[in-house]
Amino acid sequence: MESSQNYSDSLNKISTRIPNALKMVDNKELKSTIFWLNQVLLVVSTIFGVYLAAKSGLEQVLKFDSYSKMEDNYYLHTSLYDKVNDNLENIKRYSLLLVQSPHTSELEYNKPTFEKYIWHTMQYLFTTLETPSIFLTQIRRFYSCAECVIEAALRRKMSARQASIELDQIADSIEQQTLPQLKTSALNLQQNDIIIGSLKDADNAN
């Protein structure tokens, strides 16, 4: 009986101490912990938001740069196509003249002048390195071979008729292979989900 009484007294003492202990708890520590937890969450969320914004911005910049290069390449291919095509027509006309075996003075007077503004300008363009090398090689050979044949005809190192035949072969190669491929390349660039002219529209330049 005495042990039971002691146990009961112990329980009563504990039950009275617990409320007193809870009253003595300082709520400042709990509030401080919540405050710093909020601050940490705020910092983390801010960093995460900045990261997402920076990532989105970088993606937009890279996308714009990619589209801008596509547009530059399109204009380059188109201009090169037009210029080579013009020079091709000049060679064809000169070939028809050579068939008639005219006098050297007439050949000299009608000697075609190759317009190479675009060709020479390409030396200073970064987009030139993005142009398929096969086009650059074929066009370079086109100009080089045509000029050699014309000079040989003018110096009578080659007959006018033979020069006409060789010029026709050079013209056929560039007309049937290089120019169609160059045009297709430009059209493929135009079909890459971009409206050509949208990035460098003259109406929006200001």
Tab-separated table of C-alpha atoms in Angstrom:
chain	number	residue	atom	x	y	z
A	1	MET	CA	0.000	0.000	0.000
A	2	GLU	CA	2.818	2.353	0.816
A	3	SER	CA	4.459	1.772	-2.584
A	4	SER	CA	1.152	2.514	-4.305
A	5	GLN	CA	0.845	5.724	-2.418
A	6	ASN	CA	4.368	6.723	-3.385
A	7	TYR	CA	3.685	5.981	-7.063
A	8	SER	CA	0.543	8.060	-6.936
A	9	ASP	CA	2.369	10.948	-5.356
A	10	SER	CA	5.056	10.785	-8.049
A	11	LEU	CA	2.469	10.975	-10.814
A	12	ASN	CA	0.836	13.964	-9.188
A	13	LYS	CA	4.165	15.750	-8.952
A	14	ILE	CA	4.938	15.068	-12.633
A	15	SER	CA	1.493	16.198	-13.752
A	16	THR	CA	1.895	19.473	-11.938
A	17	ARG	CA	5.429	20.077	-13.256
A	18	ILE	CA	4.546	19.653	-16.963
A	19	PRO	CA	2.193	22.662	-17.213
A	20	ASN	CA	4.664	24.732	-15.223
A	21	ALA	CA	7.458	23.690	-17.599
A	22	LEU	CA	5.367	24.571	-20.690
A	23	LYS	CA	4.694	27.989	-19.244
A	24	MET	CA	8.425	28.584	-18.949
A	25	VAL	CA	9.135	27.805	-22.668
A	26	ASP	CA	10.410	30.895	-24.546
A	27	ASN	CA	8.446	31.311	-27.804
A	28	LYS	CA	11.135	33.623	-29.184
A	29	GLU	CA	13.290	30.672	-30.199
A	30	LEU	CA	10.425	29.061	-32.097
A	31	LYS	CA	9.599	32.320	-33.858
A	32	SER	CA	13.251	32.833	-34.709
A	33	THR	CA	13.483	29.358	-36.256
A	34	ILE	CA	10.402	29.957	-38.435
A	35	PHE	CA	11.763	33.346	-39.504
A	36	TRP	CA	15.080	31.944	-40.691
A	37	LEU	CA	13.337	29.019	-42.370
A	38	ASN	CA	11.220	31.503	-44.316
A	39	GLN	CA	14.331	33.438	-45.278
A	40	VAL	CA	16.061	30.323	-46.523
A	41	LEU	CA	13.022	29.317	-48.582
A	42	LEU	CA	12.838	32.861	-49.999
A	43	VAL	CA	16.487	32.794	-51.045
A	44	VAL	CA	16.164	29.332	-52.597
A	45	SER	CA	13.028	30.285	-54.524
A	46	THR	CA	14.688	33.517	-55.741
A	47	ILE	CA	17.764	31.643	-56.959
A	48	PHE	CA	15.597	29.065	-58.687
A	49	GLY	CA	13.500	31.788	-60.344
A	50	VAL	CA	16.600	33.626	-61.567
A	51	TYR	CA	17.996	30.345	-62.920
A	52	LEU	CA	14.812	29.605	-64.869
A	53	ALA	CA	14.698	33.165	-66.244
A	54	ALA	CA	18.374	33.047	-67.267
A	55	LYS	CA	17.905	29.646	-68.898
A	56	SER	CA	14.885	30.863	-70.832
A	57	GLY	CA	16.730	34.020	-71.885
A	58	LEU	CA	19.751	32.039	-73.040
A	59	GLU	CA	17.545	29.720	-75.077
A	60	GLN	CA	15.935	32.720	-76.771
A	61	VAL	CA	19.326	34.278	-77.532
A	62	LEU	CA	20.648	31.017	-79.013
A	63	LYS	CA	17.460	30.573	-81.021
A	64	PHE	CA	17.667	34.114	-82.385
A	65	ASP	CA	21.356	33.649	-83.235
A	66	SER	CA	20.596	30.385	-85.039
A	67	TYR	CA	17.757	31.950	-87.047
A	68	SER	CA	19.881	34.999	-87.811
A	69	LYS	CA	22.626	32.777	-89.241
A	70	MET	CA	20.070	30.885	-91.316
A	71	GLU	CA	18.794	34.162	-92.719
A	72	ASP	CA	22.333	35.391	-93.473
A	73	ASN	CA	23.124	32.129	-95.245
A	74	TYR	CA	19.913	32.347	-97.241
A	75	TYR	CA	20.749	35.829	-98.498
A	76	LEU	CA	24.325	34.773	-99.238
A	77	HIS	CA	23.264	31.691	-101.227
A	78	THR	CA	20.613	33.654	-103.108
A	79	SER	CA	22.988	36.489	-104.018
A	80	LEU	CA	25.695	34.044	-105.051
A	81	TYR	CA	23.204	32.136	-107.191
A	82	ASP	CA	22.077	35.283	-109.014
A	83	LYS	CA	25.630	36.491	-109.617
A	84	VAL	CA	26.920	33.151	-110.918
A	85	ASN	CA	23.834	32.788	-113.097
A	86	ASP	CA	24.496	36.210	-114.650
A	87	ASN	CA	28.108	35.254	-115.406
A	88	LEU	CA	26.901	31.960	-116.850
A	89	GLU	CA	24.707	33.808	-119.332
A	90	ASN	CA	27.706	35.942	-120.355
A	91	ILE	CA	29.737	32.805	-121.068
A	92	LYS	CA	26.942	31.319	-123.130
A	93	ARG	CA	26.764	34.440	-125.287
A	94	TYR	CA	30.523	34.471	-125.708
A	95	SER	CA	30.483	30.792	-126.677
A	96	LEU	CA	28.002	31.563	-129.465
A	97	LEU	CA	30.344	34.269	-130.697
A	98	LEU	CA	33.314	31.881	-130.682
A	99	VAL	CA	31.438	29.445	-132.934
A	100	GLN	CA	31.564	32.089	-135.672
A	101	SER	CA	35.387	32.261	-135.415
A	102	PRO	CA	35.454	36.067	-135.469
A	103	HIS	CA	38.534	38.262	-135.620
A	104	THR	CA	40.629	38.567	-132.471
A	105	SER	CA	39.700	42.214	-132.063
A	106	GLU	CA	36.011	41.286	-131.964
A	107	LEU	CA	36.703	38.578	-129.415
A	108	GLU	CA	38.676	41.035	-127.317
A	109	TYR	CA	35.932	43.655	-127.520
A	110	ASN	CA	33.193	41.203	-126.490
A	111	LYS	CA	35.246	39.460	-123.816
A	112	PRO	CA	32.890	38.770	-120.913
A	113	THR	CA	33.529	40.505	-117.626
A	114	PHE	CA	32.811	38.353	-114.625
A	115	GLU	CA	31.012	40.196	-111.869
A	116	LYS	CA	32.655	38.940	-108.669
A	117	TYR	CA	31.519	41.444	-106.083
A	118	ILE	CA	29.661	38.806	-104.062
A	119	TRP	CA	32.467	36.303	-104.563
A	120	HIS	CA	35.108	38.717	-103.261
A	121	THR	CA	32.896	40.013	-100.443
A	122	MET	CA	32.503	36.464	-99.160
A	123	GLN	CA	36.144	36.572	-98.059
A	124	TYR	CA	35.108	38.862	-95.205
A	125	LEU	CA	31.888	37.111	-94.143
A	126	PHE	CA	31.704	34.592	-91.317
A	127	THR	CA	28.776	32.883	-93.052
A	128	THR	CA	31.079	31.908	-95.918
A	129	LEU	CA	32.568	29.210	-93.694
A	130	GLU	CA	29.057	27.835	-93.183
A	131	THR	CA	28.519	27.512	-96.938
A	132	PRO	CA	28.988	23.911	-98.151
A	133	SER	CA	32.517	23.653	-99.520
A	134	ILE	CA	31.316	21.885	-102.660
A	135	PHE	CA	29.650	25.109	-103.846
A	136	LEU	CA	32.733	27.200	-103.199
A	137	THR	CA	34.970	24.681	-104.979
A	138	GLN	CA	32.729	24.328	-108.029
A	139	ILE	CA	32.258	28.074	-108.444
A	140	ARG	CA	35.990	28.721	-108.032
A	141	ARG	CA	36.732	26.143	-110.745
A	142	PHE	CA	34.008	27.618	-112.942
A	143	TYR	CA	35.612	31.056	-112.934
A	144	SER	CA	39.167	29.739	-113.210
A	145	CYS	CA	38.478	27.355	-116.104
A	146	ALA	CA	36.330	29.828	-118.017
A	147	GLU	CA	38.962	32.563	-117.766
A	148	CYS	CA	41.720	30.174	-118.905
A	149	VAL	CA	39.736	29.058	-121.964
A	150	ILE	CA	38.868	32.638	-122.924
A	151	GLU	CA	42.495	33.769	-122.595
A	152	ALA	CA	43.656	30.782	-124.656
A	153	ALA	CA	41.196	31.694	-127.404
A	154	LEU	CA	42.261	35.340	-127.402
A	155	ARG	CA	45.938	34.400	-127.659
A	156	ARG	CA	45.153	31.865	-130.367
A	157	LYS	CA	46.546	29.068	-128.249
A	158	MET	CA	43.214	27.358	-128.776
A	159	SER	CA	40.894	27.525	-131.759
A	160	ALA	CA	37.721	29.538	-131.344
A	161	ARG	CA	35.520	26.494	-132.002
A	162	GLN	CA	37.391	24.381	-129.480
A	163	ALA	CA	37.124	27.186	-126.958
A	164	SER	CA	33.381	27.325	-127.613
A	165	ILE	CA	33.057	23.596	-126.941
A	166	GLU	CA	34.973	23.804	-123.695
A	167	LEU	CA	33.037	26.833	-122.501
A	168	ASP	CA	29.789	24.981	-123.188
A	169	GLN	CA	31.005	22.069	-121.073
A	170	ILE	CA	31.961	24.407	-118.243
A	171	ALA	CA	28.601	26.174	-118.505
A	172	ASP	CA	26.640	22.904	-118.544
A	173	SER	CA	28.379	21.684	-115.409
A	174	ILE	CA	27.646	24.822	-113.407
A	175	GLU	CA	24.108	25.128	-114.783
A	176	GLN	CA	23.020	21.529	-114.268
A	177	GLN	CA	24.764	20.757	-110.986
A	178	THR	CA	25.983	23.706	-108.936
A	179	LEU	CA	23.193	26.233	-109.464
A	180	PRO	CA	20.298	23.810	-108.791
A	181	GLN	CA	22.032	22.531	-105.658
A	182	LEU	CA	22.739	26.073	-104.490
A	183	LYS	CA	19.111	27.054	-105.025
A	184	THR	CA	17.896	23.968	-103.152
A	185	SER	CA	20.222	24.801	-100.274
A	186	ALA	CA	18.741	28.296	-100.038
A	187	LEU	CA	15.182	26.937	-100.111
A	188	ASN	CA	16.012	24.464	-97.344
A	189	LEU	CA	17.210	27.336	-95.172
A	190	GLN	CA	13.957	29.161	-95.865
A	191	GLN	CA	11.910	26.187	-94.643
A	192	ASN	CA	13.491	26.040	-91.157
A	193	ASP	CA	10.500	27.582	-89.336
A	194	ILE	CA	11.666	31.091	-90.100
A	195	ILE	CA	10.208	33.813	-92.273
A	196	ILE	CA	13.085	35.204	-94.311
A	197	GLY	CA	13.243	38.952	-93.864
A	198	SER	CA	11.555	38.923	-90.450
A	199	LEU	CA	14.822	39.585	-88.602
A	200	LYS	CA	16.253	42.190	-90.956
A	201	ASP	CA	13.105	43.726	-92.376
A	202	ALA	CA	13.960	47.169	-93.779
A	203	ASP	CA	10.596	48.500	-92.543
A	204	ASN	CA	11.558	47.609	-88.994
A	205	ALA	CA	15.123	48.868	-89.186
A	206	ASN	CA	14.225	51.984	-87.234
